[in-house]
Amino acid sequence: MHNTSERSSARAASAPAAAAGERLQWEARYRAFQSRDVSIDMTRGKPCAQQLSLSDALLGLPGRGGYVGEDGGDARNYYGGPLGLPEARRLFATMLGAPAEQVAVANNSSLALMHDMLAFALLHGVPGGTQPWTDETDRFLCPVPGYDRHFALCEAYDLEMLLVPMTGSGPDMAVVEELVRDPRVKGMWCVPVYSNPTGETYSEEVVQRLARMRTAAPDFRLFWDNAYAVHHLTDREEGVPSILALSEQAGHGDRPLVFGSTSKITFAGAGLGMVAASRTNLEWYARHAGVRSIGPDKLNQLRHVHLLRNHSGLLEHMNGHRAILAPKFALVEESLRRHLGGRGVATWTTPRGGYFVSLQVREGCARRVVELARQLGIVLVPAGKTYPLGHDPRDSNLRLAPSFPDIADLAVAMEGICLSILLACTEEPLP
Ligand SMILES: Cc1ncc(COP(=O)(O)O)c(C=O)c1O
């Protein structure tokens, strides 16, 4: 998961200053790069057009006459309930680690589902709780670096965010177990497989401890965002045991809310979002979601069932993504090694799946790197975005999203990013 240079992060701060000659060379290369006409967006983990084309058959599905569900219902009409079509629920059950009866398939976004769950909890409370969650006192655990939109949800509803460091195999469980002794801690964000942005997968021990731990809040929830469950880049496919099954065994069946979507399987923002949960939680969700809408878009569900068919079909489809993405991630790794390896200025992750590479540059330098890259025409996600409130206390983490640019642009971008890192991290005299 983590390469040698990352493991040596402690040594980075004491690395020798760049020789003056080297630095002059980098400056000259940076200036030469500035005169090139470069405009590359490396901000968000968006699929590229070639990836989207893998699902173009969706544009013609379900086709004229293809609107009938397996139980004979007419998907053009109001039909079924808030939990989605049975064939769609079955399709995603294995991916979410739940029986189909515990899966709800909704509309186009898992983030929208997370939002709604949070809003329902704040408005009505969740099963097992005695009152609605409250924005005045309640708190959420936020593994860092993490996904900015999770943090944005807490920010939008004034939930206090408590930082938990990631370790390379999931969140630091000693910190988590200590923090959940506070009854005001109601939830925790988790991206258990190929985490955004570090790419790490939670170890079995971490998953077990999350399922078993004692929480002071009886209505504590794991917001288990398994966005990258099937997004492998190598033959060594990573995964986690079913958090639903483990929590159930530990007597905390209502603890996890497991989210997923096809945003990075079929069409981003035009696919399907889904959630798996205990029967009690699902009934709670259906009750509140049923007030908000008569039901989700069943035609889109049918389209997806026709395209992907079953879990094996889904995995086969993901091989197409891997063939496009793996060379891009290999290029990023190769560039980082070639330009930065052994220089003590940065460490980085080498993920086996997902959408991101996470970089730690010398403390206090991340913002400067983003600015220097911007002046070269390369847009990176603002430094700090991977932390709550956009504030990385060390100003050190950068998130690279290699999926969107084509491979030629990516090579150019990596050269510019590495030059920006070399300059930013050697600007100040080292202690
Ligand atoms: C961890 C994670 N969860 C959720 C999403 C968004 O998913 P959706 O498009 O289903 O709302 C993303 C998108 O980048 C993500 O990285």
PDB file of C-alpha atoms in Angstrom, residues 192 270 358 395-396 406:
ATOM      1  CA  PRO A 192     -13.375   1.371   4.139  1.00  0.00           C
ATOM      2  CA  ALA A 270     -26.464   9.733 -13.657  1.00  0.00           C
ATOM      3  CA  SER A 358      -2.396  11.071  -1.533  1.00  0.00           C
ATOM      4  CA  ASP A 395      -0.419  22.249   5.348  1.00  0.00           C
ATOM      5  CA  SER A 396       1.081  19.079   4.008  1.00  0.00           C
ATOM      6  CA  ASP A 406      -5.674  11.561 -20.927  1.00  0.00           C
TER       7      ASP A 406
END
